[in-house]
mmCIF file of C-alpha atoms in Angstrom:
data_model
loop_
_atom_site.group_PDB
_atom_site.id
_atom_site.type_symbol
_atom_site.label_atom_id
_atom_site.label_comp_id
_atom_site.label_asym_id
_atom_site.label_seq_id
_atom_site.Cartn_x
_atom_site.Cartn_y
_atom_site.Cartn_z
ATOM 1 C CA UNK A 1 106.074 62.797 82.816
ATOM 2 C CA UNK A 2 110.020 62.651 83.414
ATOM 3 C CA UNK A 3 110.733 65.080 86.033
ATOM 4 C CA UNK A 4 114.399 64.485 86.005
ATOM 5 C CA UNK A 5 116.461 67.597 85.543
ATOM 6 C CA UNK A 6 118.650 67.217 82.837
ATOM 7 C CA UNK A 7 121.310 70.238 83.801
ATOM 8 C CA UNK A 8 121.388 72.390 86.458
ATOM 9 C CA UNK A 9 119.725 74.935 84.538
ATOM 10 C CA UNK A 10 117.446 73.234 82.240
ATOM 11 C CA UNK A 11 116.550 75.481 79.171
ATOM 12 C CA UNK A 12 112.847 75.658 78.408
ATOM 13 C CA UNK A 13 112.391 73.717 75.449
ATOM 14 C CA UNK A 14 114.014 70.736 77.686
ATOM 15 C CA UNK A 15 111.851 68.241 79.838
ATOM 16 C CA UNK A 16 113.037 69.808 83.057
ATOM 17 C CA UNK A 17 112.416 73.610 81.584
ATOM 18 C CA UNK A 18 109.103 72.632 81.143
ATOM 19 C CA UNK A 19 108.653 71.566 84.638
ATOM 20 C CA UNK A 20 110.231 74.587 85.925
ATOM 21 C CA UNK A 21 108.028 76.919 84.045
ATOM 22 C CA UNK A 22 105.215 74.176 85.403
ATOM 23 C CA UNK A 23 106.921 75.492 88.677
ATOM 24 C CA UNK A 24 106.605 79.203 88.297
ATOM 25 C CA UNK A 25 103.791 79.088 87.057
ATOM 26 C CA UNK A 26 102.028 77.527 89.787
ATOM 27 C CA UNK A 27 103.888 80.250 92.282
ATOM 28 C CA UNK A 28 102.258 83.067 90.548
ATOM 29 C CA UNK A 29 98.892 80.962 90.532
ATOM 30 C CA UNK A 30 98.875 80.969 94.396
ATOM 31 C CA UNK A 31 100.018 84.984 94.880
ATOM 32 C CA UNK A 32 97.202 85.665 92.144
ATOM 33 C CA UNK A 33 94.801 83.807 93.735
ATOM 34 C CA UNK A 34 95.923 85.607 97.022
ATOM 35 C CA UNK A 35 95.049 88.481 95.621
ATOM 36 C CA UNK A 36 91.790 87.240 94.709
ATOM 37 C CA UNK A 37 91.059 86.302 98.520
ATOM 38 C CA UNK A 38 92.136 90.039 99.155
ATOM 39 C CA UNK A 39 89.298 91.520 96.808
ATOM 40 C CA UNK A 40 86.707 89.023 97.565
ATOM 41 C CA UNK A 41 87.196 89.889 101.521
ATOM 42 C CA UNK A 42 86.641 93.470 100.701
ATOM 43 C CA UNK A 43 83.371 93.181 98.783
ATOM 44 C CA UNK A 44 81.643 91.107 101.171
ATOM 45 C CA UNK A 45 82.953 91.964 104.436
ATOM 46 C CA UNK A 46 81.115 94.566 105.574
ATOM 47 C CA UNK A 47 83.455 96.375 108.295
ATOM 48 C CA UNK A 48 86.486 96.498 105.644
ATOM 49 C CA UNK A 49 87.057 100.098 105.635
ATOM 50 C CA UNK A 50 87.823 99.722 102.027
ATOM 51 C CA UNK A 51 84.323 99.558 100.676
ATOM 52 C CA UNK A 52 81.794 99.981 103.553
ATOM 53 C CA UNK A 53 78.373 99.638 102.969
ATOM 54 C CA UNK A 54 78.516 97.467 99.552
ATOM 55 C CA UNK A 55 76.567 94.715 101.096
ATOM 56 C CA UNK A 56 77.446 92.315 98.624
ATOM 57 C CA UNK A 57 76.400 88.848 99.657
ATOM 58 C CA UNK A 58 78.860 85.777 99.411
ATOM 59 C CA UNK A 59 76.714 84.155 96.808
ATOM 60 C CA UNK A 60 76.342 87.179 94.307
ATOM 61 C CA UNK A 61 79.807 88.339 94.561
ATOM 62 C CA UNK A 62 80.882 84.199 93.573
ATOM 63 C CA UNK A 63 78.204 84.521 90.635
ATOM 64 C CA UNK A 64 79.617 87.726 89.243
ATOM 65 C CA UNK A 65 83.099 87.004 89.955
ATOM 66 C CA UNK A 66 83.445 83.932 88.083
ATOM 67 C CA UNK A 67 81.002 85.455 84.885
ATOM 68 C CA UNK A 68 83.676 88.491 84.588
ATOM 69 C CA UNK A 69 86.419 86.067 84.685
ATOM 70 C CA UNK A 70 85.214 84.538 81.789
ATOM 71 C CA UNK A 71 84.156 87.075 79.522
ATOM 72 C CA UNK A 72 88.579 88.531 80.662
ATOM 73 C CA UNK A 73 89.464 84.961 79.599
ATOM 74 C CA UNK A 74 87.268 84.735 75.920
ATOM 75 C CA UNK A 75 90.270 86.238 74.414
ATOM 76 C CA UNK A 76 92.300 83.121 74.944
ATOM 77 C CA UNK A 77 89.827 81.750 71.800
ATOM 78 C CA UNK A 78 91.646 83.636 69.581
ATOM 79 C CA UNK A 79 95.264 82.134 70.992
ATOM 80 C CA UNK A 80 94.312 78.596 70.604
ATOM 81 C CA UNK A 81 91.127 78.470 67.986
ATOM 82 C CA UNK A 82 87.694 77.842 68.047
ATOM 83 C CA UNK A 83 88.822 74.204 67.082
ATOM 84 C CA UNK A 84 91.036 73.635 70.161
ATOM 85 C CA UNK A 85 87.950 74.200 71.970
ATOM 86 C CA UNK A 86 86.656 70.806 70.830
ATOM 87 C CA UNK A 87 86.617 68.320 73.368
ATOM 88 C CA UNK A 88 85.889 64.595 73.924
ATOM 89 C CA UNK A 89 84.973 64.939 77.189
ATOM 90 C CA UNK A 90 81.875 67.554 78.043
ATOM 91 C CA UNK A 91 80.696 65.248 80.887
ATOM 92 C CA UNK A 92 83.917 65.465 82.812
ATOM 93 C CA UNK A 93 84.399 68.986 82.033
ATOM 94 C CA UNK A 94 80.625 69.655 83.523
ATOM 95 C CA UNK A 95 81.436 67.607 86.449
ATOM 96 C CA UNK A 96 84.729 69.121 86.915
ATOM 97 C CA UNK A 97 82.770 72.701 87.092
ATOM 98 C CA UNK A 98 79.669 71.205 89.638
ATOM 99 C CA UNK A 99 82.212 69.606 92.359
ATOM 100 C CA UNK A 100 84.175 73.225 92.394
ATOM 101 C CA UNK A 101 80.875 75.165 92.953
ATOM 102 C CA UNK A 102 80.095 73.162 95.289
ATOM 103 C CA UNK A 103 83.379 73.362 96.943
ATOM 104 C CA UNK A 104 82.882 76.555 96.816
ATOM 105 C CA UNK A 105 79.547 76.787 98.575
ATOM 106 C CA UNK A 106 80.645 74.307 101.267
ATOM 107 C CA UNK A 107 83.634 76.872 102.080
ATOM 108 C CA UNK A 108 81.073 79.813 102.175
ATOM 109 C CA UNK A 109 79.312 77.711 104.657
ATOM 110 C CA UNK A 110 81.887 77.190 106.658
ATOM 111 C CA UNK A 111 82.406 80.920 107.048
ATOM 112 C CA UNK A 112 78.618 81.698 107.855
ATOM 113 C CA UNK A 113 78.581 78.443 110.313
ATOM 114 C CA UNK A 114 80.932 80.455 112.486
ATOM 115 C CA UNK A 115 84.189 78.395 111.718
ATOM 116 C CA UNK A 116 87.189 80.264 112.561
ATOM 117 C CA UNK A 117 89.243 81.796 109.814
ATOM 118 C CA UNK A 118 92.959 80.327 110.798
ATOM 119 C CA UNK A 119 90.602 76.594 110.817
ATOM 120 C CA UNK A 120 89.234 77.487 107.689
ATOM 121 C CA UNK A 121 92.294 77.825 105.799
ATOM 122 C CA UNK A 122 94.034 75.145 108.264
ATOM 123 C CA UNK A 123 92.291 72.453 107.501
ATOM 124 C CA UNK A 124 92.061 73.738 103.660
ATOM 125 C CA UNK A 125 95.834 72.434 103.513
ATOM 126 C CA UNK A 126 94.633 69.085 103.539
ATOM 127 C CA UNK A 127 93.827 69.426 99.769
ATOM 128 C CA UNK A 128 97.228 68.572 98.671
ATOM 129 C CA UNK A 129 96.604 65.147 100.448
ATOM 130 C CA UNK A 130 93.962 64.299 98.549
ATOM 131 C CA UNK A 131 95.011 65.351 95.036
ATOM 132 C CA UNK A 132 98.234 63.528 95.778
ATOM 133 C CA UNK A 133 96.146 60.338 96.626
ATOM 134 C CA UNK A 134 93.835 60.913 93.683
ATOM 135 C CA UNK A 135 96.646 61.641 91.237
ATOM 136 C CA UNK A 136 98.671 58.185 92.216
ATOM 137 C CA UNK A 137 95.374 56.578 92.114
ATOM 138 C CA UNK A 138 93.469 57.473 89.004
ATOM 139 C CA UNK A 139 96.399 59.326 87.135
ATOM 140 C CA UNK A 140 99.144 56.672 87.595
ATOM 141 C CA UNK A 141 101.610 59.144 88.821
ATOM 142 C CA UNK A 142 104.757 58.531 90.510
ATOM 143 C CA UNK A 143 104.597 58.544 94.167
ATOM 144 C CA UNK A 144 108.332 59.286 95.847
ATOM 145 C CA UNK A 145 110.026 59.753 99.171
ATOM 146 C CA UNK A 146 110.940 63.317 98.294
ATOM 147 C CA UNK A 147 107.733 64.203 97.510
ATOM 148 C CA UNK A 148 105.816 62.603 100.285
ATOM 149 C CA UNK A 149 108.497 64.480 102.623
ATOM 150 C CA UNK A 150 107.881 67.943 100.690
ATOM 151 C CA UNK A 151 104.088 67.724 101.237
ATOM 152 C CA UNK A 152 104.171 66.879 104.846
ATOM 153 C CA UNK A 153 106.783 69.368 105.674
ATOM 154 C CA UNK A 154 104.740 72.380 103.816
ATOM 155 C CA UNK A 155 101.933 70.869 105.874
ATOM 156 C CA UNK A 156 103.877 71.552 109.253
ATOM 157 C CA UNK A 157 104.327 74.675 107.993
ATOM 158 C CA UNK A 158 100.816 75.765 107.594
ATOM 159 C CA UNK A 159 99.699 74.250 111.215
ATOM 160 C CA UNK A 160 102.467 76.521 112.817
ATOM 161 C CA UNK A 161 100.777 79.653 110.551
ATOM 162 C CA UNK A 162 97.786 79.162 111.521
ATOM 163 C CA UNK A 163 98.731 78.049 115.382
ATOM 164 C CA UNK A 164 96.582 74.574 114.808
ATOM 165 C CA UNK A 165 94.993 72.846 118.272
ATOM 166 C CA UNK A 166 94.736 76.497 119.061
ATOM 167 C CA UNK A 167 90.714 76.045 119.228
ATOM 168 C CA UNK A 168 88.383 73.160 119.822
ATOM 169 C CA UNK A 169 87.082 71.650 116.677
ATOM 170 C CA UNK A 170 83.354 71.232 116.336
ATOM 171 C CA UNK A 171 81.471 69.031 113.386
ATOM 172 C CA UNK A 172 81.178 72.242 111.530
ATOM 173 C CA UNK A 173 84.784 72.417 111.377
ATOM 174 C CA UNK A 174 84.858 69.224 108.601
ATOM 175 C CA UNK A 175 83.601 71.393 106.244
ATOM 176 C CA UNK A 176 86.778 73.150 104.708
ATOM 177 C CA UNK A 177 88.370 69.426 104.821
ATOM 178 C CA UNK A 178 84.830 68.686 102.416
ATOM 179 C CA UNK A 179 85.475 71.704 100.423
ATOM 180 C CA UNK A 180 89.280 70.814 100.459
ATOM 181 C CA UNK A 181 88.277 66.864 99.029
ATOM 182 C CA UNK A 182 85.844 68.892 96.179
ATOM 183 C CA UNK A 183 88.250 71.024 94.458
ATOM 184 C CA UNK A 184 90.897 68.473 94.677
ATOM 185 C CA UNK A 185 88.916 66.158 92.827
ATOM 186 C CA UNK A 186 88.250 69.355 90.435
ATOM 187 C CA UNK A 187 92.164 69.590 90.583
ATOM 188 C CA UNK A 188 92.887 65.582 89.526
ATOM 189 C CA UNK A 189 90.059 65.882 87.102
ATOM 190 C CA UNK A 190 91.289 69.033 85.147
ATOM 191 C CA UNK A 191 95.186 67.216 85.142
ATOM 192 C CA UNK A 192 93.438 64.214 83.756
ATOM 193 C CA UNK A 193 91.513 66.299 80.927
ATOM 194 C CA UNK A 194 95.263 68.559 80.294
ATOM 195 C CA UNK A 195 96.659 65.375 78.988
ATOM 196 C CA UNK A 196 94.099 66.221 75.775
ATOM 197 C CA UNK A 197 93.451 69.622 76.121
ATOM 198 C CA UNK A 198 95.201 72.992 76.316
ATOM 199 C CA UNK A 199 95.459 75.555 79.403
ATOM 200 C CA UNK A 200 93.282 78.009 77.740
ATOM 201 C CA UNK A 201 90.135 75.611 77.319
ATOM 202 C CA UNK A 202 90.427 74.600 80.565
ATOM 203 C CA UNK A 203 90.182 77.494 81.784
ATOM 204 C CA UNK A 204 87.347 79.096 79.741
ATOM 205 C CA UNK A 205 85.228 75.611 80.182
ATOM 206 C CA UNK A 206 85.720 75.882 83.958
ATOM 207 C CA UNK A 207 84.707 79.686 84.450
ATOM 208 C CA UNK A 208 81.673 79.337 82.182
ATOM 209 C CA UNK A 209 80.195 76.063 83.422
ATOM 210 C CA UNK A 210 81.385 77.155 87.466
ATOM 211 C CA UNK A 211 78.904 80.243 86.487
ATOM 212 C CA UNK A 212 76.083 78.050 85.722
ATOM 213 C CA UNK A 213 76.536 75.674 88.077
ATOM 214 C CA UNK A 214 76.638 78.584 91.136
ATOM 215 C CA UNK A 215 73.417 80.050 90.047
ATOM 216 C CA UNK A 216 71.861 75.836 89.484
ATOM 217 C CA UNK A 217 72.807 75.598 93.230
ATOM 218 C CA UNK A 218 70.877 78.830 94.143
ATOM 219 C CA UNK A 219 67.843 77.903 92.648
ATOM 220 C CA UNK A 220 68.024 74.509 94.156
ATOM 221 C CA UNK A 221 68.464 75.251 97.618
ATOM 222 C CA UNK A 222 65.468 78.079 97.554
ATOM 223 C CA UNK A 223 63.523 75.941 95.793
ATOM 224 C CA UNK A 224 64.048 73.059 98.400
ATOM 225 C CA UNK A 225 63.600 76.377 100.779
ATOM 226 C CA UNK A 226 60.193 76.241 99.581
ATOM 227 C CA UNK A 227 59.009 72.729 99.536
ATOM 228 C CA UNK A 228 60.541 71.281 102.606
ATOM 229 C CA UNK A 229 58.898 72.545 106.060
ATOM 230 C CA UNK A 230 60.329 76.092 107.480
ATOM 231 C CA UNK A 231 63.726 75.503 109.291
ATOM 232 C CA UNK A 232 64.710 72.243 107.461
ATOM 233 C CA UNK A 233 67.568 73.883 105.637
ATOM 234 C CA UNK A 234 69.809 76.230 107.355
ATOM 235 C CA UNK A 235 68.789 80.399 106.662
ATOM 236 C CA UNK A 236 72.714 80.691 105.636
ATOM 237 C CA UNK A 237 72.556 77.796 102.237
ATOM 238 C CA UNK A 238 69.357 79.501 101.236
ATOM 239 C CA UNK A 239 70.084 83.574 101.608
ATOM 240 C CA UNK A 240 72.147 85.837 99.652
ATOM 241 C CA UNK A 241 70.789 84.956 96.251
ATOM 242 C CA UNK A 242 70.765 87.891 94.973
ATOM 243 C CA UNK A 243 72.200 87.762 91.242
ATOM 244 C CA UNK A 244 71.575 91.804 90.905
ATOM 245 C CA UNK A 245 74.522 93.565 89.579
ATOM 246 C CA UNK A 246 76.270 95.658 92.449
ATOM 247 C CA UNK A 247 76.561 99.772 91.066
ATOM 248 C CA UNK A 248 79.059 102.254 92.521
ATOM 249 C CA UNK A 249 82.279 101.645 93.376
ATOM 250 C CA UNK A 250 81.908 97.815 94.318
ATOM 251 C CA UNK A 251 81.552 97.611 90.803
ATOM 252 C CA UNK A 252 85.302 98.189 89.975
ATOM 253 C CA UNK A 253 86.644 95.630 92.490
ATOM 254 C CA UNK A 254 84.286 93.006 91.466
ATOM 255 C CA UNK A 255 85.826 93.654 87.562
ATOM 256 C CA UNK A 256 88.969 93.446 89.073
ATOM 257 C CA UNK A 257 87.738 90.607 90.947
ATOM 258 C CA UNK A 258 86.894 88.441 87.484
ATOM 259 C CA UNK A 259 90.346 89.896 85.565
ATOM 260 C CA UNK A 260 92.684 88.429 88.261
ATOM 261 C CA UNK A 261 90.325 85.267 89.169
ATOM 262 C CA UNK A 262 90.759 84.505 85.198
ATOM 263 C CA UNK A 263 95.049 84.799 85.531
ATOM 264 C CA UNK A 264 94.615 82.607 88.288
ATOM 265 C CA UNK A 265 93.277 79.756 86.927
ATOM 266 C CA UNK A 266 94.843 80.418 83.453
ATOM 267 C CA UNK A 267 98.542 80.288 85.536
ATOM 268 C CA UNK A 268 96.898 77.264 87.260
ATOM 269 C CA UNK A 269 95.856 74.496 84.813
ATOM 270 C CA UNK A 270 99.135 75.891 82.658
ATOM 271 C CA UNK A 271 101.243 74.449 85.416
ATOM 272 C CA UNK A 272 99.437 71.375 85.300
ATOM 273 C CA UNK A 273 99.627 71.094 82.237
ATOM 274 C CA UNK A 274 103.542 71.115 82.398
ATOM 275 C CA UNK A 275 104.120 69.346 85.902
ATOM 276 C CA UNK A 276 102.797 66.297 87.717
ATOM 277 C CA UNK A 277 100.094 67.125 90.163
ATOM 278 C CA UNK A 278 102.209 65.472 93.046
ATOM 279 C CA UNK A 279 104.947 67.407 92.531
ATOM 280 C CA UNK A 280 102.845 70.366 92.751
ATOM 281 C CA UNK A 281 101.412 70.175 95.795
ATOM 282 C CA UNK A 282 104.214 71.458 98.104
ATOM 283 C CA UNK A 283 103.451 74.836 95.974
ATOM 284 C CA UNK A 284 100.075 74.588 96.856
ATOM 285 C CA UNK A 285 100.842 75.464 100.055
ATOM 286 C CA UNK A 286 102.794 78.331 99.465
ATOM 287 C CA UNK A 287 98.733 80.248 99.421
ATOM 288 C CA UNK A 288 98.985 80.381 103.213
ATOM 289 C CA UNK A 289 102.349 82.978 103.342
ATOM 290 C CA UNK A 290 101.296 84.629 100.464
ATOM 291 C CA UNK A 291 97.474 85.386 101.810
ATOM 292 C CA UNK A 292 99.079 86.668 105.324
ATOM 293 C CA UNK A 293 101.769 89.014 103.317
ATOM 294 C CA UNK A 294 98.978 90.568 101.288
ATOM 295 C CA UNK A 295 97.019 90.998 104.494
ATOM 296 C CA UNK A 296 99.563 92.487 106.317
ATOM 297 C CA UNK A 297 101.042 94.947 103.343
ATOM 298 C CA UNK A 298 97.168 96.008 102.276
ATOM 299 C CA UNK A 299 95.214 95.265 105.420
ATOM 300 C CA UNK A 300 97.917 95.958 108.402
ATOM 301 C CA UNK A 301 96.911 92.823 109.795
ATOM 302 C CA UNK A 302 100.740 91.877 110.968
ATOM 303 C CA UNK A 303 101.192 88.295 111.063
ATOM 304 C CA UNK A 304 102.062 86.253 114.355
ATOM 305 C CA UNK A 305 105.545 84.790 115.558
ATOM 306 C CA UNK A 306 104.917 81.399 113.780
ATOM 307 C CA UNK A 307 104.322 83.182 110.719
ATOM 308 C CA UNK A 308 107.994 83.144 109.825
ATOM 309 C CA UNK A 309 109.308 79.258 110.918
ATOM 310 C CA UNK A 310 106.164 78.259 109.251
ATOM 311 C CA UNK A 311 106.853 80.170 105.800
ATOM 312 C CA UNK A 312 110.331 78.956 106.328
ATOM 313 C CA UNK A 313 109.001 75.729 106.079
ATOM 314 C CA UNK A 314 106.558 75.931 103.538
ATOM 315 C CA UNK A 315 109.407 78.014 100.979
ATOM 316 C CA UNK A 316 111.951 75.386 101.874
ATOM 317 C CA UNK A 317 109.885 72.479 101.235
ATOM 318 C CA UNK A 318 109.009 74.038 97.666
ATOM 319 C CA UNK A 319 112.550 75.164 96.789
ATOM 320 C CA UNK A 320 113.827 71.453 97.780
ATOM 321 C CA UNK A 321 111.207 69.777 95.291
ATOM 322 C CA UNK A 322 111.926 72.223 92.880
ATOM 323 C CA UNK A 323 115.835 71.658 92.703
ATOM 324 C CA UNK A 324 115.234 67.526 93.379
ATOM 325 C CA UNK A 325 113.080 67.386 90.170
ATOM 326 C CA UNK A 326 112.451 70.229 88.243
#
């Protein structure tokens, strides 16, 4: 894709309009999917003051959220057509689903292995690495200075967010990098299948199949809970499967869980559809500032000195990709 601007301010039927809506939309993907974080940490944590005493497990609240999501995103059928639904490629679309549940698991893991949260999401900025090496590799994109220089700067960014070295790291700690290398193989996988297929099927194929697949992975691990010898597998990969339907209140945020996790991934795969994955990733990054604004606006948790250079950083490095290519 030429990612040339054309005029300063590229219209958006115009090569470089379509990159900057490619732009935008991947913006609002990562405050949406902030968001997201923000009502998934206050159905399962169990000392958020918002909804004490749900006791929603990890595992349940992924099952549910990603089911709602796509019953919110079935009315994208009737944008593009039962017929744009057809694809060529189920395989890639099932594996595409499998690798982000279990990206997702490995994450959860990393939480119940006693990871710390600023290493969690840390090392989770390594993602952009990998889809940019997986996107030059099996995509055939174009790999320049500027956009080497935008990742690696966003990446300096994040480390000063999250205060990296700030901790010892411990073989736990590879998981988010493992959950990082999963959904950006998801990630290179769904800009592969975009250059067939439209936004919305994307996006409805991914939250149906990620449903199935979460609830496969359940029944594998107890089952492998109850053949191998007590202790073999750790209590945390095969607990929490409980697929029962939470009542009460927690039953509102976990709708309003699935309604924004569907805009997420609908803004998502429509900016890859319009943008090369490479020149995307410097937005990627952008998750970090917006996750610490909602948490301090919503949660009062009031972010640390670094917060600011590193945003800096991490806004600069986006708006100077932006206005070099889009």
């Amino acid at each position: 894709m030429n990612q040339t601007a054309s005029s300063p301010s590229p219209s958006l039927g115009t090569p470089g309009g379509i990159v900057l809506a490619g732009t935008l939309m991947m913006v609002g993907a990562q405050a949406v999917f902030a968001l997201v974080n923000f009502l998934y940490d206050v159905l399962t944590n169990p000392w958020n003051p918002l909804l004490s005493g749900a006791n929603i497990t990890s595992a349940s609240a992924v099952f549910w959220q990603y089911l709602i999501a796509t019953i919110f995103a079935l009315p994208l059928i009737l944008r593009i057509g039962l017929n744009k639904l057809r694809t060529r490629h189920p395989v890639l679309h099932e594996v595409r689903a499998l690798v982000s549940a279990l990206g997702a698991q490995v994450f959860a893991f990393g939480f119940a292995s006693g990871v710390p949260v600023w290493q969690m999401v840390g090392l989770l900025m390594t993602g952009p690495f990998f889809v940019i090496a997986g996107s030059v590799l099996f995509l055939g994109e174009k790999l320049t200075a500027a956009r080497i220089g935008a990742s690696l700067v966003a990446f300096v960014g994040a480390a000063l967010i999250i205060g990296a070295g700030a901790e010892s790291f411990s073989l736990a700690s590879l998981l988010p990098v493992l959950a990082a290398a999963l959904w950006s193989t998801t990630t290179v996988i769904g800009k592969y299948l975009s250059r067939e297929e439209e936004p919305e099927s994307l996006t409805l194929y991914l939250l149906l199949l990620i449903s199935v697949n979460h609830a496969l992975i359940g029944l594998a691990l107890v089952g492998l809970a109850v053949v191998l010898p007590a202790g073999t597998l750790p209590a945390s990969l095969t607990s929490g499967w409980d697929f029962g339907f939470p009542m009460g209140p927690a039953t509102v945020w976990l709708i309003a869980l699935g309604l924004v996790t569907a805009g997420a991934q609908y803004l998502l795969w429509s900016a890859y559809k319009r943008a090369d994955a490479t020149y995307l990733q410097p937005f990627d990054d952008l998750k970090l500032p917006f996750n610490l604004l909602i948490g301090w606006v919503l949660l009062s948790q009031v972010p640390g000195l670094w917060f600011w250079p590193g945003a800096a950083l991490i806004v600069g490095a986006s708006i100077y990709i932006a206005r070099r290519e889009g």
